CSV table of C-alpha atoms in Angstrom, one decimal:
chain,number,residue,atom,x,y,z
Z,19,UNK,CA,2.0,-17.6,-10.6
Z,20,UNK,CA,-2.1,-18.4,-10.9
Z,21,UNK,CA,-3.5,-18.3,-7.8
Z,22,UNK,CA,-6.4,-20.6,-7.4
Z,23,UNK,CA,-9.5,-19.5,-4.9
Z,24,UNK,CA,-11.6,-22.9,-5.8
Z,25,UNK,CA,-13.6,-20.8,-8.4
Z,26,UNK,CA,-15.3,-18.1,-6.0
Z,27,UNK,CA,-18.7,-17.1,-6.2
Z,28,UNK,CA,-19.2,-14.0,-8.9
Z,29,UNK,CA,-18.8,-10.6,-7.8
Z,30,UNK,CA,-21.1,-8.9,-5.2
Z,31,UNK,CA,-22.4,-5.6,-5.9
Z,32,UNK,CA,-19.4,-3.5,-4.8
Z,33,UNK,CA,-19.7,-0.3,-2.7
Z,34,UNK,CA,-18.3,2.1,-5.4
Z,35,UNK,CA,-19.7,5.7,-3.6
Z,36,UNK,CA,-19.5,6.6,-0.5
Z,37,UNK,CA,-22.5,5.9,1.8
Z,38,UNK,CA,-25.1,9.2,3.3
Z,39,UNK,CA,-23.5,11.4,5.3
Z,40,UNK,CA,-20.2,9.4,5.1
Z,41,UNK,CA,-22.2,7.5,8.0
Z,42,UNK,CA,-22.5,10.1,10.4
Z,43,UNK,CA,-20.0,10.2,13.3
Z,44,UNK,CA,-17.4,9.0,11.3
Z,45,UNK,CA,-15.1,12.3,10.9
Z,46,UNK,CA,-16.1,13.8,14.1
Z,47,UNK,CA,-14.4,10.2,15.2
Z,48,UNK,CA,-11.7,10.3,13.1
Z,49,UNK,CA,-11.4,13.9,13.7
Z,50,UNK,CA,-11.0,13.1,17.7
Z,51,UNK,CA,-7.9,11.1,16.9
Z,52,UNK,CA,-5.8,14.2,17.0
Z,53,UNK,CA,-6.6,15.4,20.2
Z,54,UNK,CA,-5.3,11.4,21.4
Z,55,UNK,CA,-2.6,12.1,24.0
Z,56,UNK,CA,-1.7,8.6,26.1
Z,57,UNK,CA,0.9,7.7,28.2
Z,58,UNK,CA,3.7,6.2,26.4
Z,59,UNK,CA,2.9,7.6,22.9
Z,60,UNK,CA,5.0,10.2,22.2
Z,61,UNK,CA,7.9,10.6,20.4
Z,62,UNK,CA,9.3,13.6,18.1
Z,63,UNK,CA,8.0,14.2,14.4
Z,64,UNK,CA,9.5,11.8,12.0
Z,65,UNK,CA,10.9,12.7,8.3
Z,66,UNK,CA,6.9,12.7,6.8
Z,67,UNK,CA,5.2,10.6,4.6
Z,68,UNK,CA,7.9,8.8,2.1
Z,69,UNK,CA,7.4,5.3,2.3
Z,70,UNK,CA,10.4,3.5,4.6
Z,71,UNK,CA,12.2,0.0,3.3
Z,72,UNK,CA,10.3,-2.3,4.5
Z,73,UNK,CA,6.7,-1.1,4.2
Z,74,UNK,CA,3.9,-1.9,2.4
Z,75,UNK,CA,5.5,-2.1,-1.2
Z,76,UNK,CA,9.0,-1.2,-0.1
Z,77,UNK,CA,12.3,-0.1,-2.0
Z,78,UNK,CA,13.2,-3.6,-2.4
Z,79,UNK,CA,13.4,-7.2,-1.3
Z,80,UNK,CA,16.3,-6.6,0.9
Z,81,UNK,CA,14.8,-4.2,3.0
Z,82,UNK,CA,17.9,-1.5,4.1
Z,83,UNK,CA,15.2,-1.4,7.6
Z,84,UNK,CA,16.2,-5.0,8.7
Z,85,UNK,CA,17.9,-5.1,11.6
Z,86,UNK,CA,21.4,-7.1,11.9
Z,87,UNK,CA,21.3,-10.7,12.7
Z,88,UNK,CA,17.6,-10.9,10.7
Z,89,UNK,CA,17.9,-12.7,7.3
Z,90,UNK,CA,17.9,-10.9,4.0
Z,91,UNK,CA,16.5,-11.8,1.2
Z,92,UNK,CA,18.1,-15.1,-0.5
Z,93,UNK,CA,20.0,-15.4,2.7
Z,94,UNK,CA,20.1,-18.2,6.1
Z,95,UNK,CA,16.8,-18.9,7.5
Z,96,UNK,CA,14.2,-17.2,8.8
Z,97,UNK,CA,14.4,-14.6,11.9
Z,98,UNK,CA,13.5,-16.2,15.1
Z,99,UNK,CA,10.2,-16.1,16.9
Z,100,UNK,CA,10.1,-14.7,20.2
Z,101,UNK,CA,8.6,-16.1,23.6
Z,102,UNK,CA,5.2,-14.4,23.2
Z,103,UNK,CA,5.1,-15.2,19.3
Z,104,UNK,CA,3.7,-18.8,19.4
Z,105,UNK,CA,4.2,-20.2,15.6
Z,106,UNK,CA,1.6,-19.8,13.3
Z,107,UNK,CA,-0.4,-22.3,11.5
Z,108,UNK,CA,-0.2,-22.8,8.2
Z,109,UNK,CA,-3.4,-22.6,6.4
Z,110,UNK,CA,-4.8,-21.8,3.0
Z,111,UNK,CA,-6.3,-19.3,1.0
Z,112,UNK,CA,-9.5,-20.5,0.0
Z,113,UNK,CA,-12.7,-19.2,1.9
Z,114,UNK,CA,-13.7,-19.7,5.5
Z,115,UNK,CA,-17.3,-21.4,5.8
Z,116,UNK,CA,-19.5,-18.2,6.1
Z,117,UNK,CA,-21.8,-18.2,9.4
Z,118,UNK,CA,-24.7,-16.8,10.8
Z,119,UNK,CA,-24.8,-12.9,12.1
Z,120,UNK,CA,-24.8,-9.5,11.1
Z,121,UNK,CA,-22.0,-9.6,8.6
Z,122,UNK,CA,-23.5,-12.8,7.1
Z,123,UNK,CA,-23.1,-12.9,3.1
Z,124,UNK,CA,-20.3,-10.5,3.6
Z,125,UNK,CA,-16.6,-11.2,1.7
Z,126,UNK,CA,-13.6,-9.8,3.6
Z,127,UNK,CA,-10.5,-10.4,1.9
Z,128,UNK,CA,-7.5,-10.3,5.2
Z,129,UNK,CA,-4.2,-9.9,2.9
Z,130,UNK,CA,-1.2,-10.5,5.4
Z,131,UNK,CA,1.7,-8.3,4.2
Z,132,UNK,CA,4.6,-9.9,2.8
Z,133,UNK,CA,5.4,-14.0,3.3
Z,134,UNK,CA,7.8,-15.4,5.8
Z,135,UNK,CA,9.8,-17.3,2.7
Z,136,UNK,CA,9.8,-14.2,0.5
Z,137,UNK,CA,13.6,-13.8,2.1
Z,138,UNK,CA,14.5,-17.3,0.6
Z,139,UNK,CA,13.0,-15.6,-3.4
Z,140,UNK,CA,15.2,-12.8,-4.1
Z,141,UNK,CA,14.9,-12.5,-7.2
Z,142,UNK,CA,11.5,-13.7,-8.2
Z,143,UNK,CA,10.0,-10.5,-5.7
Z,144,UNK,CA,12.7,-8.4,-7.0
Z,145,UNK,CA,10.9,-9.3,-10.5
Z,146,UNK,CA,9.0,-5.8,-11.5
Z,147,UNK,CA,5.5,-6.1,-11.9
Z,148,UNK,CA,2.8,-3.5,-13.6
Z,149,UNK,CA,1.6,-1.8,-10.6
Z,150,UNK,CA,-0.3,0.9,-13.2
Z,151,UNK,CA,1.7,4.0,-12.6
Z,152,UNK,CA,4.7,2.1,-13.3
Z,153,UNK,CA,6.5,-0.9,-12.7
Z,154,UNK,CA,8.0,-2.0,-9.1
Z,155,UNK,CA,9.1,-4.9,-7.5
Z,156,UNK,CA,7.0,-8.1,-7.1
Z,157,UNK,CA,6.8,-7.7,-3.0
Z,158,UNK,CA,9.5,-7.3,-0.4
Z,159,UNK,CA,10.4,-9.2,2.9
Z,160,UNK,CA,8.9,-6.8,4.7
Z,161,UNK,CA,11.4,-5.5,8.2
Z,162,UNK,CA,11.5,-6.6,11.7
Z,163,UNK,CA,12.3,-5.6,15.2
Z,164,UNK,CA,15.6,-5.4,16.2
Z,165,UNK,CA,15.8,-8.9,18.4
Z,166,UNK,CA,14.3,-10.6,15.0
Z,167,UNK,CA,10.5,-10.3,15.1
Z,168,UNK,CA,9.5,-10.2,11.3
Z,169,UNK,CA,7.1,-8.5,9.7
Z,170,UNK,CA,5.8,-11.0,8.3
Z,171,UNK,CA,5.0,-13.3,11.4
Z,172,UNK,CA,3.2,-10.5,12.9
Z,173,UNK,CA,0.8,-9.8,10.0
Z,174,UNK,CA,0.0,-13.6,9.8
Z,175,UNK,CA,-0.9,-13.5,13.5
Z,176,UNK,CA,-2.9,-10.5,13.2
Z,177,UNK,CA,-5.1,-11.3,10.4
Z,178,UNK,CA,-5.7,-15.3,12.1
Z,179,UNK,CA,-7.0,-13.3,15.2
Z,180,UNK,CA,-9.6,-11.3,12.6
Z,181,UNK,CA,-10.8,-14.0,10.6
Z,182,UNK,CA,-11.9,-15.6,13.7
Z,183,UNK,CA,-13.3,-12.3,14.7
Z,184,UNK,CA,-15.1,-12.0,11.3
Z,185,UNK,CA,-16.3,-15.4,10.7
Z,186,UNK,CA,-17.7,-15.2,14.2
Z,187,UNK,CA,-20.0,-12.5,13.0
Z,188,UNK,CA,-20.9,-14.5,9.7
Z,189,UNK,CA,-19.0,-12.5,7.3
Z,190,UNK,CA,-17.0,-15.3,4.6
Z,191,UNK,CA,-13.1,-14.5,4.5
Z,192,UNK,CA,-10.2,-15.2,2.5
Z,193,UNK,CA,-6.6,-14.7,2.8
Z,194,UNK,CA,-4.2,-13.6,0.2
Z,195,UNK,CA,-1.6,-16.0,1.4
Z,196,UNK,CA,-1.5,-18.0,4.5
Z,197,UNK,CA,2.1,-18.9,4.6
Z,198,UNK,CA,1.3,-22.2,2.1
Z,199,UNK,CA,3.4,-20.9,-0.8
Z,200,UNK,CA,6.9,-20.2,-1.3
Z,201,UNK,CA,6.5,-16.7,-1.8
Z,202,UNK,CA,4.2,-13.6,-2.5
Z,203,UNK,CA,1.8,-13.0,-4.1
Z,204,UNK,CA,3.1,-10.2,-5.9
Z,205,UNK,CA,1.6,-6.6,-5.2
Z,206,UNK,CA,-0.8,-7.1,-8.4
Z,207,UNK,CA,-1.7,-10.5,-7.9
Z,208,UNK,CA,-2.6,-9.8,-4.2
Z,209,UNK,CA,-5.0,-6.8,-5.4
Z,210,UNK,CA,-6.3,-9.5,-8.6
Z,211,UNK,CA,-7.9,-11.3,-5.2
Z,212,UNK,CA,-9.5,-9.0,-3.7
Z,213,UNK,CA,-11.2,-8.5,-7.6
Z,214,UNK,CA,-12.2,-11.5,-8.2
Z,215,UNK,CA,-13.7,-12.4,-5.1
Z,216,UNK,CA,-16.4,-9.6,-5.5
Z,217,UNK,CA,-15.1,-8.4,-1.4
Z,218,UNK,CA,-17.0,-6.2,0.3
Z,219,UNK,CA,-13.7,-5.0,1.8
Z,220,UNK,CA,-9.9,-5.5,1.6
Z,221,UNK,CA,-7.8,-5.0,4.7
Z,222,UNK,CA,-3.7,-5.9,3.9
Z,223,UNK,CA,-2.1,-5.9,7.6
Z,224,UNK,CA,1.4,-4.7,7.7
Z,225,UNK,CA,4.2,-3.0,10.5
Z,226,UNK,CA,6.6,0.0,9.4
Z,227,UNK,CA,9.7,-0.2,9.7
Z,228,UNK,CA,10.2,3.6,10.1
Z,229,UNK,CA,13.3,5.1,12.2
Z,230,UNK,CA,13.0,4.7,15.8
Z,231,UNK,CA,10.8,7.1,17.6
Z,232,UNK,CA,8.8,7.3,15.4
Z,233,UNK,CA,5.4,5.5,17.0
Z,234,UNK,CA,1.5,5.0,16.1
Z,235,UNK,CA,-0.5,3.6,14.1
Z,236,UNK,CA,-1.6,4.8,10.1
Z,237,UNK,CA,-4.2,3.7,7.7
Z,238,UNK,CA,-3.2,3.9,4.1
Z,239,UNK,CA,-5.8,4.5,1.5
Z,240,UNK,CA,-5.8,5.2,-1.9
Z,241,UNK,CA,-5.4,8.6,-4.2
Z,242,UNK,CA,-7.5,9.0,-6.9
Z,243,UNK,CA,-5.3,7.7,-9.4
Z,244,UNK,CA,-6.3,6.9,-13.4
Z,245,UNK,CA,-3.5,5.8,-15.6
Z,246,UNK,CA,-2.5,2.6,-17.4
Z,247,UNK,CA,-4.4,0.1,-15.4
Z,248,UNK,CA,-5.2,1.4,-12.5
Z,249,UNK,CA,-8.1,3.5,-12.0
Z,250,UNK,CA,-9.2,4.0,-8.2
Z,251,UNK,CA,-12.1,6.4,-9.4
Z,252,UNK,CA,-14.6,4.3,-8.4
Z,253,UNK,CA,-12.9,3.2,-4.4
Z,254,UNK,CA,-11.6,6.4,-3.3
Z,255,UNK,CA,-14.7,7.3,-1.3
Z,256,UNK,CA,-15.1,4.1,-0.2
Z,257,UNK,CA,-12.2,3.3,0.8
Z,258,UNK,CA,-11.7,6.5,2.8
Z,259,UNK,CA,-14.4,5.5,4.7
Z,260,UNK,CA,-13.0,2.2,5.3
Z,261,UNK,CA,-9.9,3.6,6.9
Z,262,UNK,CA,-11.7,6.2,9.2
Z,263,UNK,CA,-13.7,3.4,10.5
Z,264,UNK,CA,-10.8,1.3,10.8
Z,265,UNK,CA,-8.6,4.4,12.8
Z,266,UNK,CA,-11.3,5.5,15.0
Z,267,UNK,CA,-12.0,1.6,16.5
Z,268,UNK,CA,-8.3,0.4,16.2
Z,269,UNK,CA,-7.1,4.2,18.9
Z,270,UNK,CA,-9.9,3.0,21.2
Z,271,UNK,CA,-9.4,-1.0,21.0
Z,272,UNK,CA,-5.2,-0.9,21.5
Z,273,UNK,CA,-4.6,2.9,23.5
Z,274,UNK,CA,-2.2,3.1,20.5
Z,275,UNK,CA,-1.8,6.8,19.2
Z,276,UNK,CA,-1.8,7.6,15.6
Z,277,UNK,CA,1.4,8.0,14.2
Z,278,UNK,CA,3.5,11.1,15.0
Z,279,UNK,CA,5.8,11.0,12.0
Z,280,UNK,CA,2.9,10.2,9.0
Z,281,UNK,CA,-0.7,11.7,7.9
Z,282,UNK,CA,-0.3,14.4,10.6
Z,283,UNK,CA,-1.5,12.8,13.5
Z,284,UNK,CA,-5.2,11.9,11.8
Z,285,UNK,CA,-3.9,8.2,11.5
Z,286,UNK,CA,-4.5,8.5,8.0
Z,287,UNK,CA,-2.3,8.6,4.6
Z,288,UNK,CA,-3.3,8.6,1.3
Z,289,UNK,CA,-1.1,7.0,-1.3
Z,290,UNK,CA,-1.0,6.8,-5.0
Z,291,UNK,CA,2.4,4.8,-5.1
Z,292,UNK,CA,1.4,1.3,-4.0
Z,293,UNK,CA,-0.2,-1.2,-6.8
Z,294,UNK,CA,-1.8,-3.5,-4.3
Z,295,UNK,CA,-4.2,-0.4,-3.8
Z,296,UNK,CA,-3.7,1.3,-7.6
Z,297,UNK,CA,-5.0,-2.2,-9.1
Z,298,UNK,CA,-8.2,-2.7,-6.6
Z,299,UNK,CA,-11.4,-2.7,-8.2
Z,300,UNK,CA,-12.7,-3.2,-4.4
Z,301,UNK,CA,-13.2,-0.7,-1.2
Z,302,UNK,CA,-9.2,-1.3,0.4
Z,303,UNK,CA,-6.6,0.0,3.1
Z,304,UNK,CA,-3.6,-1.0,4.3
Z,305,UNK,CA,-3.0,-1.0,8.1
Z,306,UNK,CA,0.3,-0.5,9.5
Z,307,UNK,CA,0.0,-1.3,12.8
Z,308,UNK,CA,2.9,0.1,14.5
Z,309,UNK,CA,6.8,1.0,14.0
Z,310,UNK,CA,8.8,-2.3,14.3
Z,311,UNK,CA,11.7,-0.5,14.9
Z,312,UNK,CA,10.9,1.8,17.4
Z,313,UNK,CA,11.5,0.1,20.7
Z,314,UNK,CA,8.4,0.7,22.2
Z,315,UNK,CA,6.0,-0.2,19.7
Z,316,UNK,CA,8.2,-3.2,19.2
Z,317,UNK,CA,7.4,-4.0,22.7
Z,318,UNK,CA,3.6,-3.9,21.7
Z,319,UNK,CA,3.7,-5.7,18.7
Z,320,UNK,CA,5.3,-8.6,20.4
Z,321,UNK,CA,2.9,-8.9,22.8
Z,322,UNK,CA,0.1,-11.7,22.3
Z,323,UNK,CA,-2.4,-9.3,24.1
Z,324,UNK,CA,-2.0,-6.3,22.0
Z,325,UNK,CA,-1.8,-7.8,18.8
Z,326,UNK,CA,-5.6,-9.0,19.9
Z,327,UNK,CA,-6.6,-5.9,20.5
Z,328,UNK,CA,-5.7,-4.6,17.3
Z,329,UNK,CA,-7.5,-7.4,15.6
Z,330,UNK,CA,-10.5,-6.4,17.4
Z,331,UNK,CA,-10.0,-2.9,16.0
Z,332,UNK,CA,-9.7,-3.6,12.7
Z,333,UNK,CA,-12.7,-6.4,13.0
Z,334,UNK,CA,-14.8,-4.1,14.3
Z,335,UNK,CA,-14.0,-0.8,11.9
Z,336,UNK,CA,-14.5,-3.4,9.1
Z,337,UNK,CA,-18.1,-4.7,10.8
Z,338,UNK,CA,-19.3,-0.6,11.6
Z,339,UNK,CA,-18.1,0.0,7.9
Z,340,UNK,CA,-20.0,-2.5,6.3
Z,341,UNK,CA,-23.0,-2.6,8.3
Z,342,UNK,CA,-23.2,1.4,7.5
């Protein structure tokens, strides 16, 4: 489906190498993460790095990882919200009105992961798209926590609390989807944004839905990858840099650890599997911001108070990265 951003302003000059000294202290930061150890954070080693239902670009719309009683795709209405979960607003995707401060004439594109009425579209995000490797499904419904918290009402929170962090330093945002469609955008169509709006930076929010006790946090980023039509030659560095920034503000802003099942404790993966970063033309990372269904990150990403904290990570690994 065309997805209309009200015709915005041609490209900036992307950031397409990685900037001197990959900005000093940013793997001694990132680097530190390992030696994290914080009350409440552990947990034994999970099964690695293979992508569980329910994540970024999942094994299907109706995610095996979705608790019973949640809705599945094509199926009742949507999981309920829970006391500390106030409703969010629907909005739109065209750009905020850019301010004044240091990340004035900046474009961050926020991409919320997945879309509360994806579960009401089975097959349309079932529909395989060209993702440049191959072809996988459109998007998923994203999982949930056990007493019904989606995915995809946490991500929408999250990335409202950083645009108002970003637009509060100037930078000019725009949101992939702000709940003000039936469904999607589709994995390609959500990485076409990014394109054509010339961002400075790409940041798609998301929850895992790994197996419980598995906890922390990960920054996705992409592998160099070169094949149909994808070519992340020119973002690799870039983004790599995006999502150290991004891990080294977001352990220090929440007191969350990195995860203990994925990227061995660095709280960093790379991937070469996921269109929405194989099809980006622009510096991008996905952030999964916790285990949904591990109780105790559950409890976390429920809470009002942490989910502002990890918007102020992300806001400010975003800010440190672009301002170099």
């Amino acid at each position: 489906m065309p997805y209309d951003l009200n015709q915005p302003p041609p490209p900036r000059p992307r950031l397409l190498a990685s900037r001197a000294g990959a900005r000093g202290g940013t793997v001694l930061a990132v680097a530190a993460l390992t030696a994290v150890t914080l009350a409440g954070c552990g947990g034994s080693g999970g099964p690695g790095a293979a992508p569980a239902p329910g994540g970024p670009e999942g094994t299907g719309a109706a995610s095996s990882a979705a608790p019973s009683g949640t809705a599945p795709a094509g199926a009742g209405t949507p999981a309920p919200r829970g006391p500390d979960t106030p409703e969010t607003p629907s909005g739109d995707a065209k750009p905020s009105t850019p301010g004044r401060g240091p990340l004035a004439g900046r474009v961050v594109v926020i991409d919320p992961g997945h879309n509360p009425g994806n579960f009401r579209h089975a097959r349309e995000i079932n529909r395989p798209v060209d993702i440049g490797t191959n072809r996988k499904e459109c998007d998923t419904t994203g999982t949930a926590t056990n007493d019904g918290y989606t995915e995809a009402a946490f991500t929408l929170d999250v990335s409202h609390r950083l645009r108002t962090l970003l637009e509060k330093q100037g930078a000019t945002v725009r949101f992939t989807q702000d709940d003000d469609r039936a469904f999607g955008p589709c994995v390609d169509e959500r990485a076409r944004i990014g394109n054509e709006a010339g961002a400075d930076a790409v940041v798609s929010i998301h929850a895992d839905g790994s197996g419980s006790g598995n906890r922390g946090f990960h920054v996705i980023h992409p592998a160099l990858v070169k094949r149909g039509a994808a070519d992340t030659t020119g973002i690799v560095g870039p983004s790599r840099e995006l999502a150290e920034r991004i891990a080294g503000k977001f352990v220090r802003a929440t007191g969350s650890a990195p995860a203990n099942y994925v990227g061995g404790s660095t709280g960093l993966d790379e991937r070469g599997d996921l269109g929405g970063l194989n099809l980006s033309t622009v510096p991008k990372v996905f952030v999964e911001c916790g285990n949904m269904r591990d109780a105790k990150d559950a409890a976390l990403l429920r809470s009002s108070q942490w989910r502002q904290k990890a918007a102020q990570g992300i806001a400010e690994g975003i800010g440190t990265y672009l301002l170099g």
